[in-house]
Amino acid sequence: MKAPPFAYARPTTLDGALELLSTHADSKVLAGGQSLLPVMNLRLGAPSLLVDISRIPMLDRIVVDDDGAVTIGALVTHTAVEGSADIARHAPLVAEAAPYIGHRAIRNRGTCVGSIAHADPAAEMPAVCLATDAIMISTSTHGDRVIPASAFFTGFLDTALRDDELLAAVRFPASPPGATGSVVEVSRRHGDYALAGLVCRLVVERGTITDAALAYFGVGPTAERVPEAEALLVGSDGRGPALDRAVEAVEATLDPPSDVHGTTAYRRHLAGVLCRRGVADAIARSTEEVA
Amino acid sequence: MSDSTTHVAIGGDITIGCTVNGEAVAVQVPVRTSLSDMLRAALGLTGTHLGCEHGVCGACTIIVDGAAVRSCLMLAAQAEGSDIRTIEGLAVDGRWHPVQTAMHDHHGFQCAFCAPGFMMTAVAMLEDDPNRSEQEIREELGGNLCRCTGYESIVDGVLAAVATLRGAS
């Protein structure tokens, strides 16, 4: 299918883009277009104006602060994320999630920040944001706004962004000492949307978990954390009975959708399996790093 | 661009200037035209095939500025100033690209609807790094669907191309 008609603008300044977004109702930001254009080709969306931000300077930068926080600009592609030594070192879960996204040709055009703004419930990056307490930096003609990930993903393909706002960058805070994590998912074909996936982030001090984040994707209308299971992991070694109880809490809390790819019961089962796998992987890595 | 913004009305046309298979072109198309439709309809380069038109099948894969992309998920408008390569540009002076030769020798394709997408994906992959393991090749080709071969002959072909390119360098 082909996209419905729309107007197209290619501003060369950020102010020019923000002006267009503020004055045109029903406009959409176009970066890589790897989520937006399929939506339009399938006629699931018909914005009246596309604001192509690809020619705006400075949005393609990856910036590392002195404290190790990493800020990824709106035009940084998934392929650039995969190839960045800075991201691999300072935001390892972002680096680990990137190769799971789509296929090479999709990652060459699609952007990390665009995937976050699109907020597909089965996408990896929103869950990475939730697990790492990332900060969304949006901008509009009214100025900048920072939104914590926990308040950003408000519903199916819906975020706290206003129509006139552009998600200019996403900032991943520095990892505390003892931080470890893993990204695990089950999909029918590598690169396809996951039937269920988990971004697990732990802080482990002398074998004891002192902080835990379990951010699931593909199991609800948005990526979501499971605080009930996280609380059961904190204070434990993340193995044996403690892990069993966390798995039970995951299965009791999540209520995944049923569709042609998998039933509710199957996805719930996968979520439990991924909890076991993700926590074990994260702990194994923290032991390796100490050794 | 004289203004800081190129702004086009609904239903209007846009003129795209880009390089296609080494030749500079300027082509006028409706704003909503995908890059694949620009190549096929406006330029007559029908070697780029359209399967799903939402990024799943990979048949429309071409190379833009050195990287494999889905031409169905790129607007013609986004290609302004780009260097585009399609399957029609692979052979030089009538001589096949090593990937084409290897695919021919290994009976890589049956109906061959997916062939242009597979070969452009393979060419981009090997230009990026010619020393690819079978596992890497399988992963990189994972974004392209073939309904005939079961993939084995395609992987064999790319592995043969790797050997040829290694011998040539």
GROMACS .gro file of C-alpha atoms in nm:
model
  460
    1MET     CA    1   0.000   0.000   0.000
    2LYS     CA    2   0.100   0.359  -0.045
    3ALA     CA    3   0.095   0.644   0.207
    4PRO     CA    4  -0.202   0.883   0.191
    5PRO     CA    5  -0.128   1.239   0.070
    6PHE     CA    6   0.055   1.475   0.305
    7ALA     CA    7   0.251   1.796   0.297
    8TYR     CA    8   0.628   1.774   0.349
    9ALA     CA    9   0.874   2.020   0.493
   10ARG     CA   10   1.249   1.988   0.527
   11PRO     CA   11   1.362   2.262   0.765
   12THR     CA   12   1.734   2.319   0.808
   13THR     CA   13   1.714   2.471   1.156
   14LEU     CA   14   1.566   2.341   1.480
   15ASP     CA   15   1.368   2.664   1.523
   16GLY     CA   16   1.222   2.619   1.176
   17ALA     CA   17   1.105   2.268   1.267
   18LEU     CA   18   0.954   2.377   1.599
   19GLU     CA   19   0.772   2.665   1.429
   20LEU     CA   20   0.613   2.422   1.181
   21LEU     CA   21   0.512   2.181   1.458
   22SER     CA   22   0.353   2.463   1.660
   23THR     CA   23   0.155   2.609   1.370
   24HIS     CA   24   0.033   2.292   1.196
   25ALA     CA   25  -0.220   2.074   1.371
   26ASP     CA   26  -0.168   1.704   1.303
   27SER     CA   27   0.193   1.734   1.196
   28LYS     CA   28   0.445   1.457   1.260
   29VAL     CA   29   0.821   1.457   1.299
   30LEU     CA   30   0.998   1.243   1.036
   31ALA     CA   31   1.348   1.125   1.130
   32GLY     CA   32   1.436   0.780   0.991
   33GLY     CA   33   1.073   0.700   0.917
   34GLN     CA   34   1.108   0.328   0.992
   35SER     CA   35   0.806   0.331   1.224
   36LEU     CA   36   0.612   0.624   1.080
   37LEU     CA   37   0.621   0.523   0.713
   38PRO     CA   38   0.493   0.166   0.768
   39VAL     CA   39   0.209   0.315   0.976
   40MET     CA   40   0.128   0.550   0.687
   41ASN     CA   41   0.168   0.282   0.417
   42LEU     CA   42  -0.078   0.064   0.607
   43ARG     CA   43  -0.311   0.366   0.638
   44LEU     CA   44  -0.309   0.339   1.016
   45GLY     CA   45  -0.203   0.704   1.034
   46ALA     CA   46  -0.247   1.004   0.806
   47PRO     CA   47  -0.065   1.311   0.939
   48SER     CA   48  -0.127   1.622   0.730
   49LEU     CA   49   0.233   1.746   0.747
   50LEU     CA   50   0.564   1.562   0.780
   51VAL     CA   51   0.847   1.767   0.924
   52ASP     CA   52   1.168   1.599   0.803
   53ILE     CA   53   1.434   1.681   1.064
   54SER     CA   54   1.718   1.496   0.887
   55ARG     CA   55   1.892   1.814   0.765
   56ILE     CA   56   1.900   1.986   1.106
   57PRO     CA   57   2.257   2.003   1.238
   58MET     CA   58   2.366   1.883   1.585
   59LEU     CA   59   2.085   1.631   1.631
   60ASP     CA   60   2.305   1.338   1.527
   61ARG     CA   61   2.540   1.358   1.823
   62ILE     CA   62   2.622   1.112   2.102
   63VAL     CA   63   2.750   1.308   2.403
   64VAL     CA   64   2.914   1.157   2.711
   65ASP     CA   65   2.925   1.373   3.024
   66ASP     CA   66   3.211   1.366   3.275
   67ASP     CA   67   2.999   1.155   3.509
   68GLY     CA   68   2.935   0.894   3.236
   69ALA     CA   69   2.578   0.992   3.145
   70VAL     CA   70   2.513   0.942   2.773
   71THR     CA   71   2.286   1.170   2.568
   72ILE     CA   72   2.167   1.039   2.231
   73GLY     CA   73   2.038   1.293   1.979
   74ALA     CA   74   1.724   1.258   1.770
   75LEU     CA   75   1.905   1.161   1.448
   76VAL     CA   76   2.138   0.890   1.586
   77THR     CA   77   2.053   0.567   1.403
   78HIS     CA   78   2.039   0.223   1.561
   79THR     CA   79   2.343   0.130   1.350
   80ALA     CA   80   2.534   0.428   1.496
   81VAL     CA   81   2.430   0.317   1.846
   82GLU     CA   82   2.559  -0.035   1.773
   83GLY     CA   83   2.892   0.103   1.653
   84SER     CA   84   2.949   0.351   1.935
   85ALA     CA   85   3.228   0.262   2.178
   86ASP     CA   86   3.099   0.533   2.413
   87ILE     CA   87   2.756   0.375   2.434
   88ALA     CA   88   2.900   0.025   2.475
   89ARG     CA   89   3.107   0.149   2.768
   90HIS     CA   90   2.870   0.389   2.943
   91ALA     CA   91   2.521   0.268   2.847
   92PRO     CA   92   2.573  -0.107   2.792
   93LEU     CA   93   2.203  -0.196   2.796
   94VAL     CA   94   2.136   0.051   2.513
   95ALA     CA   95   2.417  -0.112   2.314
   96GLU     CA   96   2.292  -0.462   2.394
   97ALA     CA   97   1.935  -0.384   2.286
   98ALA     CA   98   2.026  -0.219   1.955
   99PRO     CA   99   2.107  -0.535   1.752
  100TYR     CA  100   1.764  -0.681   1.839
  101ILE     CA  101   1.588  -0.394   1.662
  102GLY     CA  102   1.454  -0.475   1.316
  103HIS     CA  103   1.705  -0.579   1.052
  104ARG     CA  104   2.021  -0.412   0.922
  105ALA     CA  105   1.842  -0.205   0.657
  106ILE     CA  106   1.590  -0.085   0.918
  107ARG     CA  107   1.865  -0.003   1.169
  108ASN     CA  108   2.056   0.194   0.905
  109ARG     CA  109   1.767   0.444   0.881
  110GLY     CA  110   1.572   0.407   1.205
  111THR     CA  111   1.669   0.622   1.501
  112CYS     CA  112   1.700   0.531   1.867
  113VAL     CA  113   1.509   0.840   1.983
  114GLY     CA  114   1.246   0.794   1.714
  115SER     CA  115   1.176   0.443   1.838
  116ILE     CA  116   1.130   0.584   2.189
  117ALA     CA  117   0.895   0.860   2.067
  118HIS     CA  118   0.694   0.606   1.866
  119ALA     CA  119   0.651   0.400   2.188
  120ASP     CA  120   0.563   0.069   2.031
  121PRO     CA  121   0.483  -0.165   2.322
  122ALA     CA  122   0.685  -0.446   2.160
  123ALA     CA  123   0.993  -0.230   2.093
  124GLU     CA  124   1.314  -0.268   2.293
  125MET     CA  125   1.420   0.093   2.353
  126PRO     CA  126   1.121   0.209   2.564
  127ALA     CA  127   1.192  -0.080   2.802
  128VAL     CA  128   1.561   0.015   2.813
  129CYS     CA  129   1.452   0.369   2.909
  130LEU     CA  130   1.230   0.240   3.189
  131ALA     CA  131   1.497   0.004   3.322
  132THR     CA  132   1.768   0.271   3.325
  133ASP     CA  133   1.556   0.566   3.445
  134ALA     CA  134   1.634   0.758   3.127
  135ILE     CA  135   1.540   1.123   3.088
  136MET     CA  136   1.350   1.247   2.781
  137ILE     CA  137   1.451   1.592   2.660
  138SER     CA  138   1.175   1.746   2.451
  139THR     CA  139   1.172   2.087   2.293
  140SER     CA  140   0.914   2.322   2.143
  141THR     CA  141   0.865   2.691   2.074
  142HIS     CA  142   0.781   2.716   2.446
  143GLY     CA  143   1.125   2.585   2.546
  144ASP     CA  144   1.274   2.257   2.670
  145ARG     CA  145   1.110   2.008   2.899
  146VAL     CA  146   1.259   1.704   3.074
  147ILE     CA  147   1.036   1.405   3.132
  148PRO     CA  148   1.141   1.097   3.330
  149ALA     CA  149   1.088   0.768   3.147
  150SER     CA  150   0.850   0.659   3.423
  151ALA     CA  151   0.608   0.938   3.321
  152PHE     CA  152   0.669   0.922   2.945
  153PHE     CA  153   0.501   0.608   2.813
  154THR     CA  154   0.132   0.678   2.872
  155GLY     CA  155  -0.041   0.421   2.652
  156PHE     CA  156  -0.038   0.222   2.328
  157LEU     CA  157   0.181   0.425   2.086
  158ASP     CA  158   0.118   0.721   2.317
  159THR     CA  159   0.360   0.936   2.516
  160ALA     CA  160   0.366   1.248   2.732
  161LEU     CA  161   0.492   1.447   2.430
  162ARG     CA  162   0.261   1.727   2.317
  163ASP     CA  163   0.180   1.758   1.946
  164ASP     CA  164   0.404   2.063   1.912
  165GLU     CA  165   0.701   1.899   2.085
  166LEU     CA  166   1.002   1.731   1.932
  167LEU     CA  167   1.192   1.466   2.130
  168ALA     CA  168   1.535   1.618   2.077
  169ALA     CA  169   1.740   1.372   2.282
  170VAL     CA  170   1.731   1.099   2.543
  171ARG     CA  171   1.975   1.095   2.833
  172PHE     CA  172   2.082   0.771   2.997
  173PRO     CA  173   2.218   0.836   3.348
  174ALA     CA  174   2.555   0.699   3.451
  175SER     CA  175   2.555   0.347   3.594
  176PRO     CA  176   2.627   0.322   3.968
  177PRO     CA  177   2.908   0.090   4.086
  178GLY     CA  178   2.793  -0.273   4.086
  179ALA     CA  179   2.542  -0.217   3.804
  180THR     CA  180   2.483  -0.511   3.574
  181GLY     CA  181   2.207  -0.612   3.337
  182SER     CA  182   2.084  -0.806   3.040
  183VAL     CA  183   1.844  -0.786   2.747
  184VAL     CA  184   1.657  -1.108   2.665
  185GLU     CA  185   1.367  -1.169   2.430
  186VAL     CA  186   1.180  -1.436   2.238
  187SER     CA  187   1.084  -1.361   1.877
  188ARG     CA  188   0.991  -1.582   1.585
  189ARG     CA  189   1.273  -1.448   1.370
  190HIS     CA  190   1.567  -1.240   1.491
  191GLY     CA  191   1.472  -0.878   1.426
  192ASP     CA  192   1.098  -0.933   1.436
  193TYR     CA  193   0.897  -0.779   1.714
  194ALA     CA  194   0.936  -0.983   2.031
  195LEU     CA  195   0.658  -1.204   2.162
  196ALA     CA  196   0.794  -1.103   2.499
  197GLY     CA  197   1.114  -0.935   2.610
  198LEU     CA  198   1.287  -0.813   2.923
  199VAL     CA  199   1.545  -0.550   3.004
  200CYS     CA  200   1.687  -0.646   3.342
  201ARG     CA  201   1.904  -0.410   3.538
  202LEU     CA  202   2.049  -0.496   3.877
  203VAL     CA  203   2.291  -0.341   4.122
  204VAL     CA  204   2.482  -0.616   4.296
  205GLU     CA  205   2.703  -0.552   4.600
  206ARG     CA  206   2.902  -0.846   4.736
  207GLY     CA  207   2.657  -1.097   4.593
  208THR     CA  208   2.344  -0.919   4.721
  209ILE     CA  209   2.104  -0.732   4.492
  210THR     CA  210   2.059  -0.377   4.623
  211ASP     CA  211   1.850  -0.241   4.335
  212ALA     CA  212   1.648  -0.412   4.063
  213ALA     CA  213   1.457  -0.304   3.754
  214LEU     CA  214   1.260  -0.551   3.540
  215ALA     CA  215   1.121  -0.370   3.234
  216TYR     CA  216   0.912  -0.588   3.004
  217PHE     CA  217   0.811  -0.524   2.644
  218GLY     CA  218   0.562  -0.698   2.416
  219VAL     CA  219   0.337  -0.799   2.705
  220GLY     CA  220   0.102  -0.502   2.742
  221PRO     CA  221  -0.009  -0.170   2.590
  222THR     CA  222   0.322  -0.009   2.692
  223ALA     CA  223   0.659  -0.127   2.811
  224GLU     CA  224   0.620  -0.179   3.185
  225ARG     CA  225   0.813  -0.249   3.501
  226VAL     CA  226   0.710  -0.509   3.757
  227PRO     CA  227   0.779  -0.347   4.097
  228GLU     CA  228   0.631  -0.647   4.283
  229ALA     CA  229   0.900  -0.877   4.143
  230GLU     CA  230   1.175  -0.614   4.173
  231ALA     CA  231   1.103  -0.578   4.547
  232LEU     CA  232   1.137  -0.954   4.595
  233LEU     CA  233   1.481  -0.953   4.430
  234VAL     CA  234   1.622  -0.667   4.637
  235GLY     CA  235   1.807  -0.801   4.941
  236SER     CA  236   1.845  -1.147   4.787
  237ASP     CA  237   2.117  -1.319   4.586
  238GLY     CA  238   1.878  -1.349   4.288
  239ARG     CA  239   1.898  -1.727   4.284
  240GLY     CA  240   1.698  -2.023   4.414
  241PRO     CA  241   1.381  -1.945   4.612
  242ALA     CA  242   1.420  -1.564   4.575
  243LEU     CA  243   1.425  -1.597   4.198
  244ASP     CA  244   1.133  -1.843   4.207
  245ARG     CA  245   0.923  -1.590   4.400
  246ALA     CA  246   1.015  -1.310   4.157
  247VAL     CA  247   0.912  -1.530   3.862
  248GLU     CA  248   0.580  -1.604   4.034
  249ALA     CA  249   0.525  -1.231   4.091
  250VAL     CA  250   0.594  -1.158   3.723
  251GLU     CA  251   0.343  -1.422   3.615
  252ALA     CA  252   0.084  -1.298   3.864
  253THR     CA  253   0.122  -0.931   3.771
  254LEU     CA  254   0.150  -0.921   3.393
  255ASP     CA  255  -0.161  -0.960   3.178
  256PRO     CA  256  -0.029  -0.988   2.821
  257PRO     CA  257  -0.253  -0.959   2.515
  258SER     CA  258  -0.354  -1.260   2.309
  259ASP     CA  259  -0.307  -1.247   1.932
  260VAL     CA  260  -0.223  -1.459   1.631
  261HIS     CA  261   0.142  -1.480   1.742
  262GLY     CA  262   0.080  -1.604   2.097
  263THR     CA  263  -0.185  -1.647   2.363
  264THR     CA  264  -0.201  -1.464   2.693
  265ALA     CA  265  -0.100  -1.780   2.878
  266TYR     CA  266   0.198  -1.842   2.647
  267ARG     CA  267   0.326  -1.485   2.677
  268ARG     CA  268   0.285  -1.494   3.055
  269HIS     CA  269   0.488  -1.815   3.062
  270LEU     CA  270   0.756  -1.652   2.844
  271ALA     CA  271   0.768  -1.353   3.080
  272GLY     CA  272   0.846  -1.588   3.369
  273VAL     CA  273   1.112  -1.772   3.168
  274LEU     CA  274   1.270  -1.442   3.066
  275CYS     CA  275   1.279  -1.326   3.429
  276ARG     CA  276   1.472  -1.638   3.521
  277ARG     CA  277   1.704  -1.603   3.222
  278GLY     CA  278   1.754  -1.227   3.247
  279VAL     CA  279   1.833  -1.219   3.617
  280ALA     CA  280   2.070  -1.517   3.583
  281ASP     CA  281   2.252  -1.352   3.289
  282ALA     CA  282   2.287  -1.023   3.476
  283ILE     CA  283   2.424  -1.192   3.788
  284ALA     CA  284   2.663  -1.407   3.583
  285ARG     CA  285   2.801  -1.093   3.424
  286SER     CA  286   2.850  -0.917   3.755
  287THR     CA  287   3.048  -1.217   3.884
  288GLU     CA  288   3.262  -1.219   3.569
  289GLU     CA  289   3.341  -0.853   3.610
  290VAL     CA  290   3.449  -0.898   3.973
  291ALA     CA  291   3.661  -1.202   3.885
  292MET     CA  292   1.764   2.603  -0.102
  293SER     CA  293   1.713   2.978  -0.070
  294ASP     CA  294   1.477   2.958   0.227
  295SER     CA  295   1.566   2.775   0.550
  296THR     CA  296   1.265   2.553   0.483
  297THR     CA  297   1.145   2.360   0.181
  298HIS     CA  298   0.772   2.353   0.213
  299VAL     CA  299   0.545   2.167  -0.023
  300ALA     CA  300   0.167   2.170  -0.037
  301ILE     CA  301  -0.060   1.867  -0.018
  302GLY     CA  302  -0.103   1.709  -0.358
  303GLY     CA  303   0.190   1.908  -0.491
  304ASP     CA  304   0.499   1.778  -0.662
  305ILE     CA  305   0.856   1.789  -0.545
  306THR     CA  306   1.173   1.780  -0.754
  307ILE     CA  307   1.437   1.537  -0.631
  308GLY     CA  308   1.800   1.575  -0.726
  309CYS     CA  309   2.013   1.269  -0.656
  310THR     CA  310   2.261   1.026  -0.810
  311VAL     CA  311   2.128   0.692  -0.931
  312ASN     CA  312   2.381   0.426  -1.032
  313GLY     CA  313   2.640   0.694  -1.091
  314GLU     CA  314   2.422   0.923  -1.298
  315ALA     CA  315   2.289   1.257  -1.172
  316VAL     CA  316   1.912   1.274  -1.209
  317ALA     CA  317   1.645   1.536  -1.137
  318VAL     CA  318   1.296   1.395  -1.123
  319GLN     CA  319   0.960   1.545  -1.036
  320VAL     CA  320   0.722   1.326  -0.834
  321PRO     CA  321   0.418   1.374  -0.608
  322VAL     CA  322   0.527   1.448  -0.249
  323ARG     CA  323   0.396   1.121  -0.109
  324THR     CA  324   0.599   0.907  -0.353
  325SER     CA  325   0.819   0.644  -0.193
  326LEU     CA  326   1.177   0.612  -0.313
  327SER     CA  327   1.090   0.267  -0.452
  328ASP     CA  328   0.808   0.411  -0.662
  329MET     CA  329   1.030   0.693  -0.782
  330LEU     CA  330   1.287   0.439  -0.901
  331ARG     CA  331   1.033   0.208  -1.061
  332ALA     CA  332   0.773   0.446  -1.206
  333ALA     CA  333   0.960   0.769  -1.268
  334LEU     CA  334   1.298   0.624  -1.367
  335GLY     CA  335   1.187   0.286  -1.506
  336LEU     CA  336   1.426   0.095  -1.280
  337THR     CA  337   1.190  -0.196  -1.217
  338GLY     CA  338   1.464  -0.426  -1.089
  339THR     CA  339   1.381  -0.302  -0.739
  340HIS     CA  340   1.087  -0.521  -0.637
  341LEU     CA  341   0.804  -0.437  -0.401
  342GLY     CA  342   0.666  -0.712  -0.180
  343CYS     CA  343   0.509  -0.599   0.144
  344GLU     CA  344   0.564  -0.220   0.131
  345HIS     CA  345   0.600  -0.197   0.507
  346GLY     CA  346   0.954  -0.307   0.569
  347VAL     CA  347   0.912  -0.676   0.644
  348CYS     CA  348   1.014  -0.865   0.327
  349GLY     CA  349   1.331  -0.686   0.216
  350ALA     CA  350   1.263  -0.728  -0.158
  351CYS     CA  351   1.299  -0.351  -0.215
  352THR     CA  352   1.642  -0.322  -0.047
  353ILE     CA  353   1.878  -0.081  -0.224
  354ILE     CA  354   2.197   0.101  -0.121
  355VAL     CA  355   2.173   0.469  -0.024
  356ASP     CA  356   2.494   0.651   0.069
  357GLY     CA  357   2.670   0.319   0.117
  358ALA     CA  358   2.412   0.159   0.345
  359ALA     CA  359   2.139  -0.096   0.274
  360VAL     CA  360   1.793   0.057   0.316
  361ARG     CA  361   1.432  -0.036   0.250
  362SER     CA  362   1.331   0.179  -0.047
  363CYS     CA  363   0.962   0.132   0.043
  364LEU     CA  364   1.027   0.295   0.382
  365MET     CA  365   1.200   0.599   0.246
  366LEU     CA  366   1.027   0.889   0.074
  367ALA     CA  367   1.171   1.008  -0.253
  368ALA     CA  368   1.185   1.348  -0.081
  369GLN     CA  369   1.425   1.208   0.181
  370ALA     CA  370   1.667   1.101  -0.092
  371GLU     CA  371   1.748   1.458  -0.198
  372GLY     CA  372   2.124   1.475  -0.254
  373SER     CA  373   2.177   1.102  -0.195
  374ASP     CA  374   2.391   0.852  -0.382
  375ILE     CA  375   2.158   0.565  -0.475
  376ARG     CA  376   2.256   0.223  -0.609
  377THR     CA  377   2.010  -0.036  -0.736
  378ILE     CA  378   2.042  -0.385  -0.882
  379GLU     CA  379   2.069  -0.228  -1.229
  380GLY     CA  380   2.398  -0.069  -1.126
  381LEU     CA  381   2.575  -0.383  -1.003
  382ALA     CA  382   2.714  -0.510  -1.331
  383VAL     CA  383   2.996  -0.300  -1.478
  384ASP     CA  384   3.038  -0.292  -1.859
  385GLY     CA  385   2.825  -0.604  -1.886
  386ARG     CA  386   3.037  -0.793  -1.632
  387TRP     CA  387   2.850  -0.925  -1.333
  388HIS     CA  388   2.935  -0.826  -0.978
  389PRO     CA  389   3.102  -1.118  -0.789
  390VAL     CA  390   2.784  -1.154  -0.582
  391GLN     CA  391   2.578  -1.196  -0.900
  392THR     CA  392   2.821  -1.452  -1.041
  393ALA     CA  393   2.826  -1.648  -0.715
  394MET     CA  394   2.447  -1.652  -0.697
  395HIS     CA  395   2.427  -1.775  -1.055
  396ASP     CA  396   2.687  -2.048  -0.993
  397HIS     CA  397   2.511  -2.170  -0.678
  398HIS     CA  398   2.158  -2.154  -0.815
  399GLY     CA  399   2.087  -1.897  -0.547
  400PHE     CA  400   1.735  -1.820  -0.659
  401GLN     CA  401   1.430  -1.992  -0.801
  402CYS     CA  402   1.151  -1.746  -0.883
  403ALA     CA  403   1.396  -1.463  -0.802
  404PHE     CA  404   1.139  -1.206  -0.692
  405CYS     CA  405   1.348  -1.157  -0.376
  406ALA     CA  406   1.681  -1.168  -0.564
  407PRO     CA  407   1.749  -0.793  -0.606
  408GLY     CA  408   1.688  -0.730  -0.235
  409PHE     CA  409   1.909  -1.019  -0.129
  410MET     CA  410   2.191  -0.917  -0.360
  411MET     CA  411   2.185  -0.550  -0.258
  412THR     CA  412   2.183  -0.658   0.108
  413ALA     CA  413   2.477  -0.890   0.040
  414VAL     CA  414   2.674  -0.627  -0.152
  415ALA     CA  415   2.628  -0.366   0.125
  416MET     CA  416   2.730  -0.622   0.386
  417LEU     CA  417   3.046  -0.727   0.202
  418GLU     CA  418   3.146  -0.370   0.119
  419ASP     CA  419   3.116  -0.288   0.489
  420ASP     CA  420   3.326  -0.591   0.584
  421PRO     CA  421   3.424  -0.861   0.330
  422ASN     CA  422   3.538  -1.111   0.596
  423ARG     CA  423   3.199  -1.241   0.704
  424SER     CA  424   3.138  -1.569   0.882
  425GLU     CA  425   2.843  -1.787   0.785
  426GLN     CA  426   2.670  -1.690   1.110
  427GLU     CA  427   2.708  -1.319   1.035
  428ILE     CA  428   2.584  -1.371   0.680
  429ARG     CA  429   2.276  -1.553   0.809
  430GLU     CA  430   2.206  -1.274   1.057
  431GLU     CA  431   2.248  -0.996   0.802
  432LEU     CA  432   2.031  -1.179   0.547
  433GLY     CA  433   1.768  -1.237   0.817
  434GLY     CA  434   1.581  -0.927   0.708
  435ASN     CA  435   1.508  -1.066   0.361
  436LEU     CA  436   1.238  -1.322   0.290
  437CYS     CA  437   1.258  -1.593   0.022
  438ARG     CA  438   0.961  -1.821  -0.028
  439CYS     CA  439   1.132  -2.066  -0.267
  440THR     CA  440   1.478  -2.175  -0.173
  441GLY     CA  441   1.485  -2.240   0.199
  442TYR     CA  442   1.782  -1.998   0.203
  443GLU     CA  443   2.059  -2.260   0.185
  444SER     CA  444   2.151  -2.184  -0.177
  445ILE     CA  445   2.148  -1.810  -0.104
  446VAL     CA  446   2.385  -1.849   0.191
  447ASP     CA  447   2.607  -2.076  -0.022
  448GLY     CA  448   2.616  -1.808  -0.290
  449VAL     CA  449   2.717  -1.531  -0.050
  450LEU     CA  450   2.983  -1.755   0.105
  451ALA     CA  451   3.121  -1.816  -0.245
  452ALA     CA  452   3.122  -1.441  -0.307
  453VAL     CA  453   3.317  -1.393   0.015
  454ALA     CA  454   3.576  -1.642  -0.113
  455THR     CA  455   3.597  -1.467  -0.452
  456LEU     CA  456   3.636  -1.123  -0.298
  457ARG     CA  457   3.899  -1.253  -0.056
  458GLY     CA  458   4.092  -1.402  -0.347
  459ALA     CA  459   4.071  -1.076  -0.540
  460SER     CA  460   4.202  -0.855  -0.260
   0.00000   0.00000   0.00000
